[in-house]
């Protein structure tokens, strides 16, 4: 069964993350956690690609892409 | 660079990450400016971003357009010069609350009075962040700041009313939490032929938040979520607006634009010379 989220991937740039916790607070599925003052995509399988983290991240450190790319960090 | 496509397209990625503190609302608001420009499909070479001095005024340094970082409070004066020299440009001014309403207060009201086609975006964090947390003209009464250890006795400016009273033709307010509304207001401001004033309520967890026990960045976002009401809702149910911060589009009323009026004078003069 395919759905519209099949190709989407949640990516992050840990170098830019300042660990403010805004994305963690707004994530509705608790996909993200804070570890050692950085945001970590701890449970990528839970992500519903709502885009709240990307919308609210002040540092452009987390984003959703339409797939094909691997997380480099 | 490891970042999203829109970041790669519109930011000077080699200068990121930015200087702002963790959780600062300015980054979120800067992103709304970028998204608005992207949505309208403006050519990067036709956009000029001008700023003064302060935390918010660091923004143009990271944005990949024609940018100008000017003196404290004078961003609108420089922007007026740019617009007069080349009226085809989309001129955006990013200022802070102190920049726009304290030292630059006169520039703000006179740019608004002239109705020159500049989109002014104020990142209002209620405090002077860069210099260590002094109270600004928008710090609410009784709130604390480094220079108001027993509470602020001043009454804050309502920047939107100030701009509207001075003659701005598009006025709106949103917050860092209400990022989609902020983006929409900036889009409308950029399309408005005249002086557009958009106040973006930002959050300063480092100084304003800590001095006033507002919690972390997420708590401050939640405060905006719970305490802001759209003007449209209040117009239908006035009781919902009690003790709340009003957001939304406040005013949109076209008037003759300054550079166009100036062009009329130039044309008249040329005609006289020909005779």
GROMACS .gro file of C-alpha atoms in nm:
model
  348
    1UNK     CA    1   0.000   0.000   0.000
    2UNK     CA    2   0.142   0.337  -0.095
    3UNK     CA    3   0.062   0.675   0.052
    4UNK     CA    4   0.162   1.032  -0.020
    5UNK     CA    5   0.430   1.030   0.249
    6UNK     CA    6   0.618   0.735   0.099
    7UNK     CA    7   0.898   0.938  -0.057
    8UNK     CA    8   0.934   1.193   0.219
    9UNK     CA    9   1.232   1.200   0.452
   10UNK     CA   10   1.293   1.406   0.763
   11UNK     CA   11   1.650   1.540   0.758
   12UNK     CA   12   1.857   1.753   0.992
   13UNK     CA   13   2.184   1.943   1.010
   14UNK     CA   14   2.318   1.887   1.360
   15UNK     CA   15   2.589   2.150   1.315
   16UNK     CA   16   2.321   2.418   1.291
   17UNK     CA   17   2.102   2.287   1.575
   18UNK     CA   18   2.126   2.488   1.899
   19UNK     CA   19   1.905   2.254   2.097
   20UNK     CA   20   1.637   2.513   2.179
   21UNK     CA   21   1.372   2.240   2.192
   22UNK     CA   22   1.102   2.424   1.996
   23UNK     CA   23   1.070   2.141   1.740
   24UNK     CA   24   1.059   1.880   2.018
   25UNK     CA   25   0.783   2.076   2.192
   26UNK     CA   26   0.568   2.108   1.881
   27UNK     CA   27   0.621   1.756   1.740
   28UNK     CA   28   0.279   1.588   1.771
   29UNK     CA   29   0.413   1.230   1.753
   30UNK     CA   30   0.721   1.264   1.979
   31UNK     CA   31   0.953   1.175   1.691
   32UNK     CA   32   1.218   1.413   1.821
   33UNK     CA   33   1.411   1.419   2.145
   34UNK     CA   34   1.686   1.638   2.291
   35UNK     CA   35   2.012   1.458   2.365
   36UNK     CA   36   2.338   1.634   2.463
   37UNK     CA   37   2.184   1.975   2.380
   38UNK     CA   38   2.098   1.874   2.023
   39UNK     CA   39   1.774   1.764   1.862
   40UNK     CA   40   1.781   1.399   1.756
   41UNK     CA   41   1.538   1.230   1.517
   42UNK     CA   42   1.498   0.939   1.757
   43UNK     CA   43   1.193   0.766   1.608
   44UNK     CA   44   1.178   0.846   1.233
   45UNK     CA   45   0.913   0.578   1.183
   46UNK     CA   46   0.669   0.784   1.394
   47UNK     CA   47   0.700   1.098   1.173
   48UNK     CA   48   0.381   1.201   0.994
   49UNK     CA   49   0.554   1.483   0.798
   50UNK     CA   50   0.329   1.755   0.940
   51UNK     CA   51   0.608   2.011   0.893
   52UNK     CA   52   0.574   2.175   1.236
   53UNK     CA   53   0.947   2.133   1.312
   54UNK     CA   54   1.052   2.281   0.978
   55UNK     CA   55   0.807   2.572   1.016
   56UNK     CA   56   0.923   2.659   1.369
   57UNK     CA   57   1.296   2.580   1.368
   58UNK     CA   58   1.475   2.917   1.396
   59UNK     CA   59   1.798   2.768   1.262
   60UNK     CA   60   1.677   2.587   0.947
   61UNK     CA   61   1.835   2.277   1.100
   62UNK     CA   62   1.549   2.034   1.031
   63UNK     CA   63   1.345   1.989   0.714
   64UNK     CA   64   1.136   1.752   0.510
   65UNK     CA   65   1.245   1.657   0.162
   66UNK     CA   66   1.063   1.464  -0.107
   67UNK     CA   67   1.302   1.170  -0.081
   68UNK     CA   68   1.601   1.037  -0.267
   69UNK     CA   69   1.851   1.198  -0.032
   70UNK     CA   70   2.022   1.031   0.259
   71UNK     CA   71   2.092   1.213   0.582
   72UNK     CA   72   2.453   1.317   0.555
   73UNK     CA   73   2.507   1.389   0.921
   74UNK     CA   74   2.578   2.218   0.221
   75UNK     CA   75   2.348   2.001   0.424
   76UNK     CA   76   2.025   2.200   0.420
   77UNK     CA   77   1.685   2.227   0.252
   78UNK     CA   78   1.647   2.350  -0.108
   79UNK     CA   79   1.478   2.675  -0.007
   80UNK     CA   80   1.757   2.748   0.243
   81UNK     CA   81   2.019   2.681  -0.024
   82UNK     CA   82   1.840   2.909  -0.270
   83UNK     CA   83   1.782   3.214  -0.051
   84UNK     CA   84   2.045   3.208   0.222
   85UNK     CA   85   2.418   3.272   0.230
   86UNK     CA   86   2.462   2.922   0.371
   87UNK     CA   87   2.832   2.966   0.435
   88UNK     CA   88   2.735   3.229   0.698
   89UNK     CA   89   2.493   3.001   0.880
   90UNK     CA   90   2.426   2.909   1.152
   91UNK     CA   91   2.322   3.254   1.265
   92UNK     CA   92   2.437   3.446   1.571
   93UNK     CA   93   2.099   3.450   1.750
   94UNK     CA   94   2.051   3.268   2.082
   95UNK     CA   95   1.891   2.922   2.097
   96UNK     CA   96   1.515   2.956   2.053
   97UNK     CA   97   1.524   3.318   1.933
   98UNK     CA   98   1.211   3.402   1.736
   99UNK     CA   99   1.405   3.607   1.481
  100UNK     CA  100   1.513   3.297   1.288
  101UNK     CA  101   1.153   3.183   1.251
  102UNK     CA  102   1.045   3.530   1.139
  103UNK     CA  103   1.334   3.556   0.892
  104UNK     CA  104   1.214   3.228   0.742
  105UNK     CA  105   0.865   3.375   0.694
  106UNK     CA  106   1.020   3.662   0.496
  107UNK     CA  107   1.207   3.411   0.277
  108UNK     CA  108   0.894   3.199   0.221
  109UNK     CA  109   0.689   3.506   0.129
  110UNK     CA  110   0.948   3.613  -0.131
  111UNK     CA  111   0.961   3.255  -0.264
  112UNK     CA  112   0.581   3.235  -0.286
  113UNK     CA  113   0.561   3.559  -0.484
  114UNK     CA  114   0.843   3.437  -0.710
  115UNK     CA  115   1.037   3.763  -0.692
  116UNK     CA  116   1.371   3.778  -0.871
  117UNK     CA  117   1.652   3.780  -0.615
  118UNK     CA  118   1.825   4.069  -0.795
  119UNK     CA  119   1.512   4.285  -0.765
  120UNK     CA  120   1.491   4.253  -0.388
  121UNK     CA  121   1.680   4.480  -0.148
  122UNK     CA  122   1.684   4.406   0.223
  123UNK     CA  123   1.792   4.692   0.449
  124UNK     CA  124   1.844   4.686   0.823
  125UNK     CA  125   1.969   4.907   1.105
  126UNK     CA  126   2.141   4.790   1.422
  127UNK     CA  127   2.030   4.528   1.670
  128UNK     CA  128   1.966   4.155   1.691
  129UNK     CA  129   1.699   4.167   1.418
  130UNK     CA  130   1.924   4.373   1.193
  131UNK     CA  131   2.166   4.083   1.160
  132UNK     CA  132   1.906   3.912   0.935
  133UNK     CA  133   2.008   4.063   0.597
  134UNK     CA  134   2.362   3.934   0.650
  135UNK     CA  135   2.230   3.581   0.610
  136UNK     CA  136   1.986   3.651   0.325
  137UNK     CA  137   2.115   3.619  -0.029
  138UNK     CA  138   1.967   3.934  -0.187
  139UNK     CA  139   2.099   4.287  -0.234
  140UNK     CA  140   2.146   4.371   0.133
  141UNK     CA  141   2.249   4.674   0.333
  142UNK     CA  142   2.333   4.685   0.704
  143UNK     CA  143   2.313   5.052   0.804
  144UNK     CA  144   2.331   5.273   1.114
  145UNK     CA  145   2.108   5.253   1.419
  146UNK     CA  146   1.752   5.357   1.343
  147UNK     CA  147   1.833   5.488   0.996
  148UNK     CA  148   1.740   5.184   0.788
  149UNK     CA  149   1.430   5.359   0.651
  150UNK     CA  150   1.632   5.666   0.551
  151UNK     CA  151   1.873   5.447   0.350
  152UNK     CA  152   1.581   5.247   0.209
  153UNK     CA  153   1.408   5.569   0.099
  154UNK     CA  154   1.721   5.662  -0.095
  155UNK     CA  155   1.735   5.322  -0.263
  156UNK     CA  156   1.367   5.333  -0.358
  157UNK     CA  157   1.392   5.687  -0.495
  158UNK     CA  158   1.699   5.595  -0.702
  159UNK     CA  159   1.542   5.282  -0.848
  160UNK     CA  160   1.166   5.256  -0.789
  161UNK     CA  161   1.150   4.917  -0.963
  162UNK     CA  162   1.319   4.743  -0.669
  163UNK     CA  163   1.126   4.564  -0.396
  164UNK     CA  164   1.266   4.727  -0.083
  165UNK     CA  165   1.225   4.542   0.245
  166UNK     CA  166   1.335   4.692   0.574
  167UNK     CA  167   1.393   4.467   0.874
  168UNK     CA  168   1.414   4.649   1.204
  169UNK     CA  169   1.388   4.573   1.572
  170UNK     CA  170   1.156   4.740   1.820
  171UNK     CA  171   1.423   4.974   1.958
  172UNK     CA  172   1.559   5.045   1.612
  173UNK     CA  173   1.219   5.133   1.466
  174UNK     CA  174   1.044   5.308   1.754
  175UNK     CA  175   1.315   5.463   1.970
  176UNK     CA  176   1.611   5.602   1.774
  177UNK     CA  177   1.437   5.550   1.439
  178UNK     CA  178   1.091   5.665   1.546
  179UNK     CA  179   1.096   5.977   1.332
  180UNK     CA  180   1.214   5.791   1.024
  181UNK     CA  181   0.930   5.544   1.072
  182UNK     CA  182   0.652   5.802   1.097
  183UNK     CA  183   0.780   6.011   0.808
  184UNK     CA  184   0.832   5.713   0.576
  185UNK     CA  185   0.475   5.611   0.663
  186UNK     CA  186   0.347   5.966   0.607
  187UNK     CA  187   0.503   5.979   0.261
  188UNK     CA  188   0.361   5.637   0.176
  189UNK     CA  189   0.677   5.533  -0.002
  190UNK     CA  190   0.663   5.177  -0.137
  191UNK     CA  191   0.874   5.006   0.130
  192UNK     CA  192   0.777   4.691   0.318
  193UNK     CA  193   0.881   4.742   0.678
  194UNK     CA  194   0.901   4.436   0.899
  195UNK     CA  195   0.964   4.487   1.269
  196UNK     CA  196   1.092   4.194   1.473
  197UNK     CA  197   0.954   4.303   1.810
  198UNK     CA  198   1.105   4.112   2.102
  199UNK     CA  199   1.010   4.373   2.366
  200UNK     CA  200   1.370   4.434   2.470
  201UNK     CA  201   1.716   4.549   2.355
  202UNK     CA  202   1.869   4.204   2.325
  203UNK     CA  203   2.207   4.275   2.170
  204UNK     CA  204   2.317   4.528   2.432
  205UNK     CA  205   2.217   4.323   2.734
  206UNK     CA  206   1.843   4.343   2.794
  207UNK     CA  207   1.755   4.710   2.851
  208UNK     CA  208   1.386   4.798   2.828
  209UNK     CA  209   1.267   4.932   2.495
  210UNK     CA  210   0.966   5.146   2.393
  211UNK     CA  211   0.764   4.825   2.350
  212UNK     CA  212   0.845   4.659   2.685
  213UNK     CA  213   0.505   4.616   2.857
  214UNK     CA  214   0.437   4.817   3.174
  215UNK     CA  215   0.552   4.640   3.495
  216UNK     CA  216   0.772   4.393   3.305
  217UNK     CA  217   1.136   4.356   3.406
  218UNK     CA  218   1.453   4.440   3.218
  219UNK     CA  219   1.819   4.499   3.307
  220UNK     CA  220   1.748   4.872   3.338
  221UNK     CA  221   1.408   4.817   3.503
  222UNK     CA  222   1.492   4.584   3.795
  223UNK     CA  223   1.176   4.691   3.984
  224UNK     CA  224   0.947   4.686   3.684
  225UNK     CA  225   0.901   4.915   3.387
  226UNK     CA  226   0.690   5.225   3.452
  227UNK     CA  227   0.665   5.328   3.084
  228UNK     CA  228   0.359   5.263   2.872
  229UNK     CA  229   0.453   5.068   2.558
  230UNK     CA  230   0.398   5.181   2.201
  231UNK     CA  231   0.135   5.008   1.991
  232UNK     CA  232   0.353   5.007   1.679
  233UNK     CA  233   0.071   4.911   1.442
  234UNK     CA  234  -0.149   5.199   1.557
  235UNK     CA  235   0.150   5.432   1.535
  236UNK     CA  236   0.222   5.330   1.176
  237UNK     CA  237  -0.145   5.348   1.076
  238UNK     CA  238  -0.185   5.688   1.239
  239UNK     CA  239   0.124   5.813   1.057
  240UNK     CA  240  -0.022   5.709   0.720
  241UNK     CA  241   0.094   5.355   0.637
  242UNK     CA  242  -0.135   5.195   0.379
  243UNK     CA  243  -0.096   4.835   0.491
  244UNK     CA  244  -0.068   4.741   0.857
  245UNK     CA  245  -0.067   4.398   1.017
  246UNK     CA  246   0.067   4.201   1.310
  247UNK     CA  247   0.157   3.837   1.362
  248UNK     CA  248   0.391   3.644   1.589
  249UNK     CA  249   0.675   3.395   1.556
  250UNK     CA  250   0.422   3.126   1.652
  251UNK     CA  251   0.174   3.242   1.385
  252UNK     CA  252   0.433   3.198   1.110
  253UNK     CA  253   0.184   3.118   0.828
  254UNK     CA  254  -0.011   3.439   0.906
  255UNK     CA  255   0.316   3.634   0.917
  256UNK     CA  256   0.407   3.497   0.575
  257UNK     CA  257   0.068   3.595   0.434
  258UNK     CA  258   0.096   3.949   0.575
  259UNK     CA  259   0.445   3.992   0.426
  260UNK     CA  260   0.315   3.871   0.087
  261UNK     CA  261   0.033   4.128   0.102
  262UNK     CA  262   0.275   4.395   0.222
  263UNK     CA  263   0.508   4.327  -0.071
  264UNK     CA  264   0.217   4.347  -0.314
  265UNK     CA  265   0.086   4.671  -0.161
  266UNK     CA  266   0.194   4.977  -0.358
  267UNK     CA  267   0.281   5.200  -0.066
  268UNK     CA  268   0.422   5.187   0.285
  269UNK     CA  269   0.350   4.849   0.443
  270UNK     CA  270   0.411   4.793   0.811
  271UNK     CA  271   0.417   4.442   0.954
  272UNK     CA  272   0.493   4.383   1.319
  273UNK     CA  273   0.621   4.034   1.398
  274UNK     CA  274   0.614   3.960   1.769
  275UNK     CA  275   0.935   3.774   1.837
  276UNK     CA  276   1.061   3.602   2.149
  277UNK     CA  277   1.379   3.660   2.345
  278UNK     CA  278   1.422   3.366   2.583
  279UNK     CA  279   1.767   3.490   2.688
  280UNK     CA  280   1.678   3.835   2.822
  281UNK     CA  281   1.307   3.914   2.813
  282UNK     CA  282   1.205   3.555   2.887
  283UNK     CA  283   1.450   3.503   3.170
  284UNK     CA  284   1.391   3.843   3.335
  285UNK     CA  285   1.014   3.790   3.328
  286UNK     CA  286   1.008   3.417   3.407
  287UNK     CA  287   0.840   3.329   3.079
  288UNK     CA  288   1.011   2.990   3.057
  289UNK     CA  289   1.191   2.844   2.760
  290UNK     CA  290   1.138   2.912   2.390
  291UNK     CA  291   0.859   2.654   2.363
  292UNK     CA  292   0.673   2.812   2.659
  293UNK     CA  293   0.703   3.153   2.495
  294UNK     CA  294   0.566   3.015   2.167
  295UNK     CA  295   0.279   2.862   2.365
  296UNK     CA  296   0.214   3.200   2.528
  297UNK     CA  297   0.158   3.350   2.181
  298UNK     CA  298  -0.063   3.054   2.090
  299UNK     CA  299  -0.286   3.105   2.395
  300UNK     CA  300  -0.286   3.485   2.416
  301UNK     CA  301  -0.325   3.609   2.058
  302UNK     CA  302  -0.659   3.656   1.885
  303UNK     CA  303  -0.719   3.741   1.520
  304UNK     CA  304  -0.891   4.073   1.458
  305UNK     CA  305  -1.160   3.895   1.249
  306UNK     CA  306  -1.259   3.682   1.550
  307UNK     CA  307  -1.276   3.986   1.778
  308UNK     CA  308  -1.492   4.175   1.529
  309UNK     CA  309  -1.752   3.894   1.553
  310UNK     CA  310  -1.714   3.824   1.926
  311UNK     CA  311  -1.570   4.130   2.105
  312UNK     CA  312  -1.552   3.945   2.440
  313UNK     CA  313  -1.287   3.710   2.298
  314UNK     CA  314  -1.046   4.000   2.261
  315UNK     CA  315  -1.033   4.093   2.629
  316UNK     CA  316  -0.676   4.103   2.765
  317UNK     CA  317  -0.545   3.942   2.447
  318UNK     CA  318  -0.292   4.048   2.188
  319UNK     CA  319  -0.460   4.137   1.859
  320UNK     CA  320  -0.308   3.990   1.542
  321UNK     CA  321  -0.410   3.990   1.177
  322UNK     CA  322  -0.453   4.246   0.901
  323UNK     CA  323  -0.546   4.579   1.061
  324UNK     CA  324  -0.555   4.822   0.774
  325UNK     CA  325  -0.537   4.822   0.396
  326UNK     CA  326  -0.624   5.151   0.226
  327UNK     CA  327  -0.450   5.263  -0.093
  328UNK     CA  328  -0.316   5.619  -0.124
  329UNK     CA  329  -0.091   5.787  -0.385
  330UNK     CA  330   0.258   5.639  -0.368
  331UNK     CA  331   0.558   5.866  -0.314
  332UNK     CA  332   0.791   5.762  -0.597
  333UNK     CA  333   0.501   5.774  -0.844
  334UNK     CA  334   0.403   6.124  -0.728
  335UNK     CA  335   0.768   6.225  -0.761
  336UNK     CA  336   0.780   6.089  -1.116
  337UNK     CA  337   0.478   6.308  -1.203
  338UNK     CA  338   0.673   6.615  -1.083
  339UNK     CA  339   0.980   6.505  -1.284
  340UNK     CA  340   0.767   6.465  -1.597
  341UNK     CA  341   0.605   6.808  -1.545
  342UNK     CA  342   0.947   6.967  -1.509
  343UNK     CA  343   1.072   6.797  -1.826
  344UNK     CA  344   0.770   6.932  -2.016
  345UNK     CA  345   0.836   7.284  -1.893
  346UNK     CA  346   1.197   7.262  -2.005
  347UNK     CA  347   1.085   7.146  -2.350
  348UNK     CA  348   0.859   7.451  -2.389
   0.00000   0.00000   0.00000
